[in-house]
CSV table of C-alpha atoms and ligand atoms in Angstrom, one decimal:
chain,number,residue,atom,x,y,z
U,1,MET,CA,78.6,87.5,55.7
U,2,THR,CA,80.4,90.8,56.6
U,3,ARG,CA,83.2,90.1,58.9
U,4,PRO,CA,83.0,91.7,62.4
U,5,ILE,CA,85.4,94.6,62.9
U,6,ILE,CA,88.0,94.0,65.6
U,7,LEU,CA,90.3,96.4,67.3
U,8,ASN,CA,93.8,95.0,67.6
U,9,ALA,CA,95.2,96.5,70.8
U,10,ALA,CA,97.5,93.6,71.6
U,11,ASP,CA,101.1,93.0,71.0
U,12,LEU,CA,100.7,89.3,70.1
U,13,PRO,CA,102.7,86.8,68.1
U,14,GLU,CA,102.6,87.4,64.3
U,15,TRP,CA,100.7,84.2,63.7
U,16,THR,CA,97.9,85.4,66.0
U,17,HIS,CA,97.6,88.6,64.1
U,18,GLU,CA,97.4,86.6,60.9
U,19,GLU,CA,94.6,84.5,62.3
U,20,LEU,CA,92.7,87.6,63.4
U,21,ARG,CA,93.1,89.1,59.9
U,22,THR,CA,91.8,85.8,58.4
U,23,LEU,CA,88.6,85.8,60.5
U,24,PHE,CA,87.9,89.5,61.1
U,25,THR,CA,88.4,93.0,59.6
U,26,VAL,CA,91.2,94.1,61.9
U,27,LEU,CA,91.9,97.8,62.8
U,28,ASP,CA,95.3,98.3,64.5
U,29,LEU,CA,95.2,100.8,67.4
U,30,PRO,CA,98.0,103.4,66.9
U,31,ASP,CA,100.7,103.3,69.6
U,32,ASP,CA,100.8,107.1,70.0
U,33,PRO,CA,98.0,108.2,72.5
U,34,ALA,CA,96.9,111.3,70.6
U,35,ALA,CA,96.8,109.3,67.3
U,36,ALA,CA,94.9,106.5,69.1
U,37,ARG,CA,92.3,109.0,70.4
U,38,ALA,CA,91.8,110.5,66.9
U,39,PHE,CA,91.6,107.0,65.4
U,40,LEU,CA,88.9,105.9,67.9
U,41,GLN,CA,86.8,109.0,67.2
U,42,GLU,CA,86.9,108.3,63.5
U,43,GLN,CA,86.5,104.4,63.6
U,44,GLY,CA,85.2,103.6,67.1
U,45,SER,CA,81.5,103.2,66.2
U,46,ARG,CA,82.3,100.3,63.8
U,47,ILE,CA,84.3,98.2,66.3
U,48,ARG,CA,82.6,95.2,67.9
U,49,GLY,CA,85.5,93.4,69.5
U,50,ILE,CA,88.9,94.1,71.1
U,51,ALA,CA,92.0,91.8,71.1
U,52,LEU,CA,93.7,93.2,74.2
U,53,ARG,CA,97.0,92.9,76.1
U,54,LYS,CA,98.0,95.9,78.2
U,55,THR,CA,96.2,98.9,76.7
U,56,LYS,CA,94.2,100.8,79.3
U,57,ILE,CA,90.5,100.5,78.8
U,58,ASP,CA,88.6,103.2,80.8
U,59,ALA,CA,85.2,104.7,80.5
U,60,ALA,CA,86.3,107.3,77.9
U,61,PHE,CA,87.8,104.6,75.7
U,62,LEU,CA,84.6,102.6,75.9
U,63,ASP,CA,82.5,105.7,75.1
U,64,ALA,CA,84.3,105.9,71.8
U,65,LEU,CA,83.2,102.3,71.0
U,66,PRO,CA,79.4,102.2,71.3
U,67,SER,CA,79.0,98.9,69.3
U,68,LEU,CA,81.6,97.0,71.4
U,69,GLU,CA,80.4,93.5,72.4
U,70,ILE,CA,83.5,91.7,73.6
U,71,ILE,CA,87.0,92.2,75.0
U,72,SER,CA,89.3,89.2,74.6
U,73,SER,CA,92.3,89.6,76.8
U,74,TYR,CA,95.6,87.8,76.5
U,75,SER,CA,96.3,88.4,80.2
U,76,ALA,CA,94.6,87.0,83.3
U,77,GLY,CA,95.0,90.2,85.2
U,78,LEU,CA,92.5,92.9,84.1
U,79,ASP,CA,93.9,95.7,86.2
U,80,ASN,CA,94.2,97.8,82.9
U,81,VAL,CA,90.5,97.5,82.4
U,82,ASP,CA,87.7,99.4,84.2
U,83,ILE,CA,85.6,96.3,84.8
U,84,GLY,CA,82.7,98.3,86.3
U,85,ALA,CA,82.5,100.5,83.1
U,86,VAL,CA,82.7,97.4,80.9
U,87,ARG,CA,80.0,95.5,82.7
U,88,ALA,CA,77.7,98.6,82.8
U,89,ARG,CA,77.8,98.7,79.0
U,90,GLY,CA,76.9,95.0,78.8
U,91,VAL,CA,80.3,94.1,77.2
U,92,SER,CA,81.6,90.6,77.9
U,93,ILE,CA,85.2,90.0,78.9
U,94,GLU,CA,87.3,86.9,78.3
U,95,ASN,CA,90.7,86.4,79.9
U,96,THR,CA,93.2,83.5,80.1
U,97,SER,CA,93.1,82.8,83.8
U,98,HIS,CA,92.1,79.2,83.3
U,99,ILE,CA,94.8,78.6,80.7
U,100,LEU,CA,97.8,80.0,82.6
U,101,ALA,CA,96.9,79.0,86.2
U,102,GLU,CA,99.0,75.8,86.2
U,103,ASP,CA,102.2,77.3,85.0
U,104,VAL,CA,101.8,80.4,87.2
U,105,ALA,CA,101.3,78.0,90.2
U,106,ASN,CA,104.3,76.0,89.1
U,107,ALA,CA,106.3,79.3,89.0
U,108,ALA,CA,105.1,80.3,92.5
U,109,VAL,CA,106.0,77.0,94.1
U,110,GLY,CA,109.3,77.0,92.2
U,111,LEU,CA,110.0,80.5,93.6
U,112,ALA,CA,109.0,79.4,97.1
U,113,LEU,CA,111.5,76.5,96.9
U,114,ALA,CA,114.3,78.6,95.4
U,115,LEU,CA,113.7,81.1,98.2
U,116,THR,CA,113.6,78.8,101.2
U,117,ARG,CA,116.3,76.4,99.9
U,118,ASP,CA,118.5,79.2,98.7
U,119,PHE,CA,119.0,77.6,95.3
U,120,VAL,CA,120.2,80.7,93.5
U,121,ASN,CA,123.0,81.4,96.0
U,122,ALA,CA,123.8,77.7,96.3
U,123,ASP,CA,124.4,77.6,92.6
U,124,ALA,CA,126.7,80.5,92.8
U,125,PHE,CA,128.5,78.9,95.7
U,126,VAL,CA,129.3,75.7,93.6
U,127,ARG,CA,130.3,77.7,90.5
U,128,SER,CA,132.6,80.0,92.4
U,129,GLY,CA,134.7,77.1,93.7
U,130,GLN,CA,133.7,77.9,97.3
U,131,TRP,CA,132.4,74.4,98.1
U,132,PRO,CA,135.9,72.7,98.6
U,133,VAL,CA,137.1,75.8,100.6
U,134,GLN,CA,134.1,76.4,102.9
U,135,GLY,CA,132.6,72.9,103.1
U,136,GLN,CA,128.9,72.4,103.8
U,137,TYR,CA,126.5,75.0,102.6
U,138,ARG,CA,124.1,76.7,105.2
U,139,LEU,CA,120.8,75.0,105.9
U,140,GLY,CA,117.6,76.1,104.2
U,141,ARG,CA,114.0,76.0,105.5
U,142,SER,CA,111.3,73.4,104.8
U,143,ILE,CA,108.1,74.5,103.1
U,144,SER,CA,106.7,71.1,104.0
U,145,ARG,CA,106.7,72.2,107.6
U,146,MET,CA,105.5,75.7,107.0
U,147,LYS,CA,102.1,77.5,107.4
U,148,ILE,CA,101.6,79.2,104.2
U,149,GLY,CA,99.0,82.0,103.6
U,150,ILE,CA,97.6,82.5,100.2
U,151,VAL,CA,96.3,86.0,99.5
U,152,GLY,CA,93.5,85.6,96.9
U,153,LEU,CA,92.3,82.0,96.5
U,154,GLY,CA,91.2,82.2,92.9
U,155,THR,CA,92.2,80.1,89.9
U,156,ILE,CA,95.9,80.5,90.5
U,157,GLY,CA,95.8,80.5,94.3
U,158,SER,CA,93.8,77.3,94.3
U,159,ALA,CA,96.3,75.7,91.9
U,160,ILE,CA,99.1,76.7,94.3
U,161,ALA,CA,97.1,75.3,97.3
U,162,LYS,CA,96.8,72.0,95.6
U,163,ARG,CA,100.5,71.8,95.1
U,164,LEU,CA,101.3,72.9,98.6
U,165,HIS,CA,99.0,70.2,99.9
U,166,ALA,CA,101.1,67.6,98.1
U,167,PHE,CA,104.2,69.1,99.8
U,168,GLY,CA,102.6,68.8,103.2
U,169,SER,CA,102.4,72.5,104.0
U,170,GLN,CA,99.6,73.9,106.1
U,171,VAL,CA,97.6,76.3,103.9
U,172,ALA,CA,95.2,79.1,104.9
U,173,TYR,CA,93.9,82.0,102.8
U,174,PHE,CA,92.7,85.6,102.8
U,175,GLY,CA,90.2,87.1,100.4
U,176,PRO,CA,86.9,89.0,100.3
U,177,SER,CA,84.8,85.9,100.7
U,178,ARG,CA,85.0,82.4,102.2
U,179,LYS,CA,85.3,79.7,99.6
U,180,ALA,CA,83.7,76.3,99.6
U,181,VAL,CA,87.0,74.6,100.6
U,182,GLU,CA,88.3,73.0,103.7
U,183,LEU,CA,91.1,75.5,104.2
U,184,PRO,CA,91.0,78.1,107.0
U,185,TRP,CA,89.8,81.5,105.8
U,186,TYR,CA,91.0,84.8,107.3
U,187,ASP,CA,89.1,88.1,106.8
U,188,ASP,CA,92.2,90.0,107.8
U,189,VAL,CA,95.5,89.8,105.9
U,190,THR,CA,97.6,91.0,108.9
U,191,ARG,CA,96.2,88.2,111.0
U,192,LEU,CA,97.0,85.7,108.2
U,193,ALA,CA,100.5,87.1,108.0
U,194,HIS,CA,100.9,86.8,111.8
U,195,ASP,CA,99.9,83.1,111.7
U,196,SER,CA,102.0,82.3,108.5
U,197,ASP,CA,105.6,81.5,107.8
U,198,MET,CA,105.1,82.5,104.2
U,199,LEU,CA,102.6,84.7,102.3
U,200,ILE,CA,102.0,83.9,98.6
U,201,LEU,CA,100.2,86.8,96.7
U,202,THR,CA,97.7,85.8,94.0
U,203,CYS,CA,95.1,88.4,94.2
U,204,PRO,CA,94.2,90.9,91.4
U,205,LEU,CA,95.6,94.4,91.5
U,206,SER,CA,92.7,96.8,92.4
U,207,PRO,CA,92.2,99.8,94.6
U,208,ALA,CA,91.5,97.3,97.4
U,209,THR,CA,94.7,95.5,97.0
U,210,HIS,CA,97.1,98.4,96.1
U,211,HIS,CA,99.7,98.2,98.9
U,212,LEU,CA,97.7,95.5,100.6
U,213,VAL,CA,101.0,94.1,101.8
U,214,ASN,CA,102.3,97.2,103.7
U,215,ALA,CA,104.7,97.7,106.7
U,216,ASP,CA,102.1,96.3,109.2
U,217,VAL,CA,101.6,93.1,107.2
U,218,ILE,CA,105.4,92.6,106.7
U,219,ARG,CA,105.9,93.2,110.5
U,220,ALA,CA,103.2,90.6,111.2
U,221,LEU,CA,105.0,88.1,108.9
U,222,GLY,CA,108.1,88.8,111.0
U,223,PRO,CA,111.9,88.3,110.7
U,224,ASP,CA,111.6,84.6,109.9
U,225,GLY,CA,108.9,85.1,107.4
U,226,PHE,CA,109.0,84.8,103.6
U,227,LEU,CA,107.0,86.6,100.9
U,228,VAL,CA,106.3,85.4,97.3
U,229,ASN,CA,104.6,87.9,94.9
U,230,ILE,CA,103.3,86.4,91.7
U,231,ALA,CA,100.3,88.7,91.5
U,232,ARG,CA,101.1,92.4,90.6
U,233,GLY,CA,103.9,94.6,91.8
U,234,PRO,CA,101.8,97.3,93.4
U,235,VAL,CA,100.1,94.8,95.7
U,236,VAL,CA,103.3,95.2,97.8
U,237,ASP,CA,104.4,98.5,99.2
U,238,GLU,CA,107.9,98.2,97.8
U,239,ARG,CA,109.3,101.0,100.0
U,240,ALA,CA,108.0,99.2,103.1
U,241,LEU,CA,109.6,96.0,101.8
U,242,VAL,CA,112.9,97.6,101.3
U,243,ALA,CA,112.7,99.2,104.8
U,244,ALA,CA,111.8,95.9,106.4
U,245,LEU,CA,114.7,94.1,104.7
U,246,ALA,CA,117.1,96.8,105.7
U,247,ALA,CA,116.0,96.2,109.3
U,248,ASP,CA,116.2,92.4,109.0
U,249,GLY,CA,112.4,92.4,109.5
U,250,LEU,CA,111.9,89.6,106.9
U,251,ALA,CA,113.8,86.4,106.0
U,252,GLY,CA,113.5,86.9,102.3
U,253,ALA,CA,111.2,87.3,99.3
U,254,ALA,CA,110.7,86.0,95.8
U,255,LEU,CA,109.3,88.6,93.4
U,256,ASP,CA,108.1,87.9,89.9
U,257,VAL,CA,106.4,91.4,89.7
U,258,PHE,CA,107.5,94.9,90.7
U,259,GLU,CA,105.8,98.1,91.6
U,260,HIS,CA,107.4,100.0,88.7
U,261,GLU,CA,108.6,97.1,86.5
U,262,PRO,CA,110.8,96.7,84.6
U,263,GLU,CA,112.5,99.1,87.0
U,264,VAL,CA,113.6,97.4,90.2
U,265,PRO,CA,115.0,99.3,93.2
U,266,GLU,CA,118.7,99.1,93.7
U,267,ALA,CA,118.2,97.8,97.2
U,268,LEU,CA,116.3,94.8,96.0
U,269,LEU,CA,118.8,94.1,93.2
U,270,ARG,CA,121.7,94.0,95.7
U,271,ASP,CA,119.9,91.9,98.3
U,272,ARG,CA,120.9,88.2,98.1
U,273,ARG,CA,118.0,87.2,100.3
U,274,LEU,CA,115.7,87.8,97.4
U,275,VAL,CA,114.9,85.7,94.3
U,276,LEU,CA,113.9,88.1,91.4
U,277,THR,CA,112.3,87.1,88.1
U,278,PRO,CA,111.2,89.3,85.2
U,279,HIS,CA,107.3,88.7,85.3
U,280,ILE,CA,107.6,85.2,83.8
U,281,GLY,CA,104.8,83.5,85.8
U,282,SER,CA,103.0,82.3,82.7
U,283,GLY,CA,106.1,82.3,80.5
U,284,THR,CA,106.3,78.9,79.0
U,285,GLN,CA,106.1,78.3,75.2
U,286,GLU,CA,103.0,76.0,75.6
U,287,THR,CA,101.0,78.3,77.8
U,288,ARG,CA,101.8,81.5,75.9
U,289,HIS,CA,100.8,79.8,72.7
U,290,ALA,CA,97.5,78.6,74.2
U,291,MET,CA,96.9,82.2,75.6
U,292,ALA,CA,97.3,83.6,72.1
U,293,GLU,CA,95.0,81.0,70.6
U,294,HIS,CA,92.4,81.8,73.2
U,295,VAL,CA,92.4,85.5,72.3
U,296,VAL,CA,91.3,84.5,68.8
U,297,ASP,CA,89.0,81.6,69.8
U,298,ALA,CA,87.0,83.7,72.3
U,299,LEU,CA,86.3,86.3,69.6
U,300,ALA,CA,85.5,83.7,67.0
U,301,ARG,CA,83.1,81.9,69.4
U,302,HIS,CA,81.4,85.2,70.3
U,303,PHE,CA,80.7,86.0,66.7
U,304,GLY,CA,79.7,82.5,65.8
U,305,ILE,CA,82.6,81.9,63.5
U,306,ASP,CA,83.3,78.1,63.6
U,307,GLY,CA,86.2,76.8,65.7
U,308,PRO,CA,87.5,74.2,63.2
U,309,ARG,CA,88.1,77.0,60.7
U,310,THR,CA,90.2,78.8,63.3
U,311,ARG,CA,92.1,75.5,64.1
U,312,ALA,CA,92.7,74.9,60.4
U,313,THR,CA,94.0,78.4,59.9
U,314,ARG,CA,96.3,78.1,62.8
U,315,ALA,CA,97.7,74.7,61.7
U,316,ALA,CA,98.4,76.2,58.3
U,317,SER,CA,100.1,79.3,59.7
U,318,LEU,CA,102.2,77.2,62.2
U,319,GLN,CA,103.5,75.1,59.3
U,320,THR,CA,104.8,78.2,57.6
U,321,THR,CA,106.5,79.7,60.7
V,401,NAP,P1,91.1,85.0,89.9
V,401,NAP,O1,90.7,83.6,89.5
V,401,NAP,O2,90.1,86.1,89.6
V,401,NAP,O3,91.4,85.0,91.5
V,401,NAP,C1,91.6,86.1,92.2
V,401,NAP,C2,91.3,85.9,93.6
V,401,NAP,O4,91.7,87.0,94.4
V,401,NAP,C3,89.9,85.5,93.9
V,401,NAP,O5,89.8,84.5,94.8
V,401,NAP,C4,89.3,86.8,94.6
V,401,NAP,O6,88.4,86.6,95.5
V,401,NAP,C5,90.6,87.3,95.3
V,401,NAP,N1,90.5,88.7,95.6
V,401,NAP,C6,89.7,89.7,95.0
V,401,NAP,N2,89.9,90.8,95.7
V,401,NAP,C7,90.7,90.6,96.7
V,401,NAP,C8,91.2,91.4,97.8
V,401,NAP,N3,90.8,92.7,97.9
V,401,NAP,N4,92.0,90.8,98.7
V,401,NAP,C9,92.4,89.5,98.5
V,401,NAP,N5,91.9,88.7,97.6
V,401,NAP,C10,91.1,89.2,96.7
V,401,NAP,O7,92.4,85.5,89.2
V,401,NAP,P2,93.7,84.5,88.9
V,401,NAP,O8,93.6,84.0,87.5
V,401,NAP,O9,93.9,83.6,90.0
V,401,NAP,O10,94.8,85.6,88.8
V,401,NAP,C11,95.1,86.4,90.0
V,401,NAP,C12,96.1,87.5,89.6
V,401,NAP,O11,97.4,87.0,89.3
V,401,NAP,C13,95.7,88.3,88.3
V,401,NAP,O12,94.8,89.3,88.5
V,401,NAP,C14,97.1,88.8,87.8
V,401,NAP,O13,97.3,90.1,88.3
V,401,NAP,C15,98.1,87.9,88.4
V,401,NAP,N6,98.8,87.1,87.4
V,401,NAP,C16,100.2,87.2,87.4
V,401,NAP,C17,100.9,86.4,86.5
V,401,NAP,C18,102.4,86.5,86.4
V,401,NAP,O14,102.9,86.2,85.3
V,401,NAP,N7,103.1,86.8,87.4
V,401,NAP,C19,100.2,85.6,85.5
V,401,NAP,C20,98.8,85.6,85.6
V,401,NAP,C21,98.1,86.3,86.6
V,401,NAP,P3,86.8,86.5,95.1
V,401,NAP,O15,86.6,85.3,94.2
V,401,NAP,O16,86.1,86.4,96.4
V,401,NAP,O17,86.5,87.8,94.4
């Protein structure tokens, strides 16, 4: 049987590339945009699958790949993909939302705790020798007694809601549609912010969510409110956030993602009311490994290449790394 031809547009672990090369004929997308365009014009008609990470897939890209059947994405977020154009061409999309949700939810709750209990500054307080000098550290806030609004109750948002339920927090959510859950649904994010002590963002980045959290939403959250962003940076209007913090209009924020990451505005870097992490929501060895496996497995499944063969290949490659 001729092996299906796959476009490798993903910066993945070497063992994943080896697996792909074992199962498919792999064409590597050149990094340079002009070279990539020329490459797709020449080879595009042969390509039936894409292993994807961050490469932008728009209608023009898809037009160059008339035989494309499947995109297998390492990420859960598909904001780099024109989903409408993909669906219009009958191409299927696989992502890793179900694989990373637990760890991203753990990260979100960890950030919420670090933020409200001031763990990062408390650590610095102990290390700097201030404890014997200044005595008791300032009090934090209790997420167990908070109303927490989740913006986007999908796979990750639901995993966060489950954890917050265990903590005793009151949870409500905002999103385009009411879900079959007992939690209160808001059809207006500003009203949810007004009624919440903390907003946790877990929606996709799209034209509808770009700067969804703007000056009005932050004002509604108020000077005692907290913001946790584990979704995508541009969901928050970063300039509005900086302005609100400068005016003491928000108690603090925990940000795993940034509008122009890896660049972070100086005002945010200096502000000790913030907990900042470098887009590590899904960043555990176990989950990143499973995400890479899924990129390969989804392609293999689609093309009817048996799973055990994939597993055996992986076990062999893992032993040699
Ligand atoms: P998901 O299962 O598709 O859930 C997304 C949720 O957002 C759905 O409930 C959806 O509602 C809702 N939503 C859609 N449009 C919205 C809007 N305009 N306003 C508010 N909510 C909206 O996705 P997921 O796996 O939970 O992932 C969510 C996002 O998290 C990803 O897109 C990605 O950007 C981000 N993420 C970040 C990290 C990290 O490392 N920080 C890791 C993984 C993912 P409907 O179901 O009604 O459409």
